[in-house]
Tab-separated table of C-alpha atoms in Angstrom:
chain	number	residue	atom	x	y	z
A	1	UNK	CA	149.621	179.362	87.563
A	2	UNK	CA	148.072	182.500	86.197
A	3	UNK	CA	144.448	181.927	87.397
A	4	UNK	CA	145.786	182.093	90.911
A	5	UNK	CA	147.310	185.727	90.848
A	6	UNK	CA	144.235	187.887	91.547
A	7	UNK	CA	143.030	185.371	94.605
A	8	UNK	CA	146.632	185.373	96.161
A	9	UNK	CA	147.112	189.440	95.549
A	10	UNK	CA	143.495	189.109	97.848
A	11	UNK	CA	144.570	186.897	100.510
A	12	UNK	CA	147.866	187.370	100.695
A	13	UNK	CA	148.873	190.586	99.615
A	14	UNK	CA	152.555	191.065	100.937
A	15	UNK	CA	153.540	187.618	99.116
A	16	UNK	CA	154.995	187.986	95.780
A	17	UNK	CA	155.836	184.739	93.421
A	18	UNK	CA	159.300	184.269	91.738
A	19	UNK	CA	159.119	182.167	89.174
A	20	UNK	CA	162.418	180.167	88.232
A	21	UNK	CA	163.662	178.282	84.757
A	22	UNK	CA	163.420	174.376	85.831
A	23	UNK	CA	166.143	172.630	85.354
A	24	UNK	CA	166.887	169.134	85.520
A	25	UNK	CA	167.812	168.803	88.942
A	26	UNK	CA	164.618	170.229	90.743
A	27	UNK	CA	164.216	167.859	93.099
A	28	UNK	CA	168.024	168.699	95.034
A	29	UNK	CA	166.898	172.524	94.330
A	30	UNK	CA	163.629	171.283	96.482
A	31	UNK	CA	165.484	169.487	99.226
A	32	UNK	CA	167.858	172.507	99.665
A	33	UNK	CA	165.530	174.782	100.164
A	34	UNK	CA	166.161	176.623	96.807
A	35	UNK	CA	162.968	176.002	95.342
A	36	UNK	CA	159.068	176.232	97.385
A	37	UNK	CA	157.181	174.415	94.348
A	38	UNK	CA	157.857	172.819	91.527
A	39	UNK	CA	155.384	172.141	88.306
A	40	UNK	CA	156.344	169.745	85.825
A	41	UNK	CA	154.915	166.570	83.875
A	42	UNK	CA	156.537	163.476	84.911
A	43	UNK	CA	155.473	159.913	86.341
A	44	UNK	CA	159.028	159.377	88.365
A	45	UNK	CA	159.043	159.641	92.082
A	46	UNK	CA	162.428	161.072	93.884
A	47	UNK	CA	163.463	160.556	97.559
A	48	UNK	CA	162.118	162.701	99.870
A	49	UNK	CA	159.959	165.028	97.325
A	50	UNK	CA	156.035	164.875	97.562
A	51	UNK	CA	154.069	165.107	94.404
A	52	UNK	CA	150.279	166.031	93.625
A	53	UNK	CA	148.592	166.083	90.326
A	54	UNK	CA	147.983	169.435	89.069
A	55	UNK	CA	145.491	168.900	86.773
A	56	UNK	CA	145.196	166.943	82.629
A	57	UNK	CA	146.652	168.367	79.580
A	58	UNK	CA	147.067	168.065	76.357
A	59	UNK	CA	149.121	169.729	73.864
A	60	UNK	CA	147.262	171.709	70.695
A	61	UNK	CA	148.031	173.515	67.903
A	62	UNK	CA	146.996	177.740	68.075
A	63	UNK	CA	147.265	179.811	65.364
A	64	UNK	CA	147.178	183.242	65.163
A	65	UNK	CA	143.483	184.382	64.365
A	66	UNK	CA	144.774	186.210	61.179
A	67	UNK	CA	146.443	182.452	59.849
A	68	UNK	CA	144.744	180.412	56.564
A	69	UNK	CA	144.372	177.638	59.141
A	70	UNK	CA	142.418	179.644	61.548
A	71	UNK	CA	140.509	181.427	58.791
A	72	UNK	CA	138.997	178.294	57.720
A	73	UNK	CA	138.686	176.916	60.519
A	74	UNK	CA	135.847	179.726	61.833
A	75	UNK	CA	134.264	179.611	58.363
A	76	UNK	CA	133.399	176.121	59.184
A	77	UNK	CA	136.073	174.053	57.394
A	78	UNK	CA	138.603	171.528	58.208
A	79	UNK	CA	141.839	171.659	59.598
A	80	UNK	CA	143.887	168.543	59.383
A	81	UNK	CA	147.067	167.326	62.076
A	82	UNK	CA	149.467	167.247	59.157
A	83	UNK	CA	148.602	171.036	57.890
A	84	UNK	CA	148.969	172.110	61.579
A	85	UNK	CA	152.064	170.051	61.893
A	86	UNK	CA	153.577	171.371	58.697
A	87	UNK	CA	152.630	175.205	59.347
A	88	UNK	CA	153.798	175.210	63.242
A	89	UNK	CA	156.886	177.441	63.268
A	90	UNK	CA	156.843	177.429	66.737
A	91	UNK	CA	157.262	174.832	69.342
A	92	UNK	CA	157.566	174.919	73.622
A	93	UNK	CA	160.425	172.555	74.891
A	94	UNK	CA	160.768	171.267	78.626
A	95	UNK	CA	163.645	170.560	80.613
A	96	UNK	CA	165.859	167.493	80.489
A	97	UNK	CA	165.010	164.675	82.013
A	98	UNK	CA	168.202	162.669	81.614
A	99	UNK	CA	171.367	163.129	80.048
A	100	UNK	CA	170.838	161.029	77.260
A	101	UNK	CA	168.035	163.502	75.745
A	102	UNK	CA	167.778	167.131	74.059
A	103	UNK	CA	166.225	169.501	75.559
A	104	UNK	CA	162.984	169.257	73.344
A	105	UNK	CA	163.277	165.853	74.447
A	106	UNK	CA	159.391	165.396	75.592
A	107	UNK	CA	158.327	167.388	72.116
A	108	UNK	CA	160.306	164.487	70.082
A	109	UNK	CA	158.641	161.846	71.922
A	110	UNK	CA	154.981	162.993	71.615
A	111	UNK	CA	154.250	165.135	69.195
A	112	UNK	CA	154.330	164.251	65.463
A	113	UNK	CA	156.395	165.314	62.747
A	114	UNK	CA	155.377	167.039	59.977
A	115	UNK	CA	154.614	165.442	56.356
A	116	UNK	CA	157.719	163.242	55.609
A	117	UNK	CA	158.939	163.021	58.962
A	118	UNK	CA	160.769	166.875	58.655
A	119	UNK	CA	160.452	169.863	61.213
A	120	UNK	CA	161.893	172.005	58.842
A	121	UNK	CA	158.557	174.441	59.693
A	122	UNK	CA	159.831	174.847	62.785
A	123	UNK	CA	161.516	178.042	63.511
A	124	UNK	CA	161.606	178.809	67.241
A	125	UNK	CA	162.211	176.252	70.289
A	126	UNK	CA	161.178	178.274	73.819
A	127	UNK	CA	160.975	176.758	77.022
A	128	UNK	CA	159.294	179.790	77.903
A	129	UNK	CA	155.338	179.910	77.328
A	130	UNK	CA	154.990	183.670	78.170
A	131	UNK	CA	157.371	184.451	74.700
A	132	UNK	CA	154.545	182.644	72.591
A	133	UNK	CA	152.293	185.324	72.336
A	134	UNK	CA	155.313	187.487	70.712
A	135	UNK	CA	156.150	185.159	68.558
A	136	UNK	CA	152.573	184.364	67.071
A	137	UNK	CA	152.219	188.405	66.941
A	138	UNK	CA	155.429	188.884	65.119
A	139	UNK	CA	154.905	186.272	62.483
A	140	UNK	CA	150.903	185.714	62.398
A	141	UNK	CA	151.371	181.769	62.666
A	142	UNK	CA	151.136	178.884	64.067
A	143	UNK	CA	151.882	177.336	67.448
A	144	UNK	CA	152.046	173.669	69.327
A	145	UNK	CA	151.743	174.586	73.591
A	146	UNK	CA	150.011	173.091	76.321
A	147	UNK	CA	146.204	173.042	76.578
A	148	UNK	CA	146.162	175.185	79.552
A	149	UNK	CA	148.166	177.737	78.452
A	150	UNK	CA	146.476	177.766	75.194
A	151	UNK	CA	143.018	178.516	77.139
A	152	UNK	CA	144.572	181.662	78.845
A	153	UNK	CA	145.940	183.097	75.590
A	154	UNK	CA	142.994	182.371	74.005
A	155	UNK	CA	140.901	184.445	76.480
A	156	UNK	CA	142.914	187.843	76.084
A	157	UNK	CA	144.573	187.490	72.776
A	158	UNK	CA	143.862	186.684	68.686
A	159	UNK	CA	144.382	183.102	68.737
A	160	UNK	CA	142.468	180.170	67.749
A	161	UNK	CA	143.079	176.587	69.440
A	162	UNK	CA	142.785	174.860	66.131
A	163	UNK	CA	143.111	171.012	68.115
A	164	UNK	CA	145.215	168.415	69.145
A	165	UNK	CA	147.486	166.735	67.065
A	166	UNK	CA	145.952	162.753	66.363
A	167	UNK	CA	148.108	161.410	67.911
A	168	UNK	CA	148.462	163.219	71.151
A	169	UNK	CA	147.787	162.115	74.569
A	170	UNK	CA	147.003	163.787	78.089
A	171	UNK	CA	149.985	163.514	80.208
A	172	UNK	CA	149.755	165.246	84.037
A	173	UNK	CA	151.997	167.639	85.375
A	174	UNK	CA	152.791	167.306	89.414
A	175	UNK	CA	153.065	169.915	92.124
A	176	UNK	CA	156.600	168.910	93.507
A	177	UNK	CA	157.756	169.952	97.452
A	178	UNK	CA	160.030	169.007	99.667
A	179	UNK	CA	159.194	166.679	102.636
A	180	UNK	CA	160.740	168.582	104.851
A	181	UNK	CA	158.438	171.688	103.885
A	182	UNK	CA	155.241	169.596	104.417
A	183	UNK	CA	155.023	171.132	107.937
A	184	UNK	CA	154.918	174.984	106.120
A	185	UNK	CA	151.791	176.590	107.026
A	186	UNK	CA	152.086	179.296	104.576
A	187	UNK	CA	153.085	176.856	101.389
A	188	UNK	CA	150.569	174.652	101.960
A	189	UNK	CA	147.796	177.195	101.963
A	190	UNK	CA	149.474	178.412	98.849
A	191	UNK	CA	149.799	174.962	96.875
A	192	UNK	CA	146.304	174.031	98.284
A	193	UNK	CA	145.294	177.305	96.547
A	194	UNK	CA	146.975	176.342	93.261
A	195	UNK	CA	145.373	173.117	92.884
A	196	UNK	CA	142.139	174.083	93.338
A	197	UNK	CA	142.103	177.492	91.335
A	198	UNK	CA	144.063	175.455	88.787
A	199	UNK	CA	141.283	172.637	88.544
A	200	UNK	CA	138.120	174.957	88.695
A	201	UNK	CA	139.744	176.994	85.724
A	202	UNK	CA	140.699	174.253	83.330
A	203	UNK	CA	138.350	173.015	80.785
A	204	UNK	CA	137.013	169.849	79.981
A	205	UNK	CA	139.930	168.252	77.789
A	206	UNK	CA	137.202	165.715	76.303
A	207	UNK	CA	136.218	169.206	74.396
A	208	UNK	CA	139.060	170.239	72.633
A	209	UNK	CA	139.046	168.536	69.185
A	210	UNK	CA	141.437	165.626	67.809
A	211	UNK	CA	142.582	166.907	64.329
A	212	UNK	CA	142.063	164.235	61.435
């Protein structure tokens, strides 16, 4: 969402963005009018909500620049998925997708463990990206997040994207509106906007690294 500020402060400078926690009923805060957009990764389709992929991700493991891991990894050595796995104190979670799961649900299901099966490293669930960079200041470690989000942080702050985990996989998160809304002028200038800033920004995934 970030790469998209400076072009809509440009074009559009009355409109300001409020962004909202996403819970697990977006699609009824869509039809009612309560939500514009909505961003998350998931193949299921609901009645009466469009959907339009945003762009490939990936989660990765970042490290703060002043970590062992990073260290050696910009002296030209190897990092392996089970040291990043075992040093990664903190994790991002998502929102439920049923009732059945916890709410680091998609985390659980994709990401691996560390040595042993334990994720006793793990210190600090957020389902907020934007308390990350706190986090990784405060303790000088090491983080699993999103590829894209990784990239941003990675541009302004002391991280390092050490690499995926091996056994991660690109999943695609979906621009989500109501059908009713599809007629909106203004919002679909703005989601056009979002899709294409989003895609010109983001990296080739094929070069971020798959940790042995």
């Amino acid at each position: 969402m970030l790469p998209v500020l400076s072009d809509l402060a440009a074009a559009a400078p009355g409109v300001a963005l409020n962004f909202h926690p996403l819970g697990r009923d977006f699609a009824s805060d869509l039809r009612a009018g309560r939500l514009d957009l909505a961003i998350y990764a998931t193949e299921n389709d609901y009645p009466g909500i469009l959907k339009r992929p945003l762009v490939e991700d990936m989660f990765v493991f970042v490290a703060h620049d002043e970590h062992p891991l990073a260290r050696r990894l910009r002296e030209g050595g190897v990092v392996t998925s089970d040291e990043a796995s075992a040093a990664a104190s903190i994790r991002t979670t998502v929102p439920m997708r049923s009732p059945d799961e916890t709410p680091h649900a998609y985390c659980i299901n994709h990401l691996p463990d560390s040595p042993g099966g334990r994720r006793s490293a793990t210190k600090l669930w957020t389902p907020f990206f934007s308390t990350i960079p706190i986090a990784l200041a405060e303790t000088r470690g090491v983080a699993l997040m999103p590829c894209r989000v990784a990239e941003r942080l990675a541009k302004h702050l002391p991280v390092t994207i050490l690499g995926a985990p091996a056994q991660a996989r690109p999943f695609v998160p979906y621009v989500f509106r109501a059908e009713h809304g599809h007629g909106d002028e203004s919002l679909s200038w703005f989601e056009n906007l979002l899709v294409q800033k989003v895609r010109q920004t983001a990296a080739d995934l094929r070069t971020v690294p798959l940790l042995p």
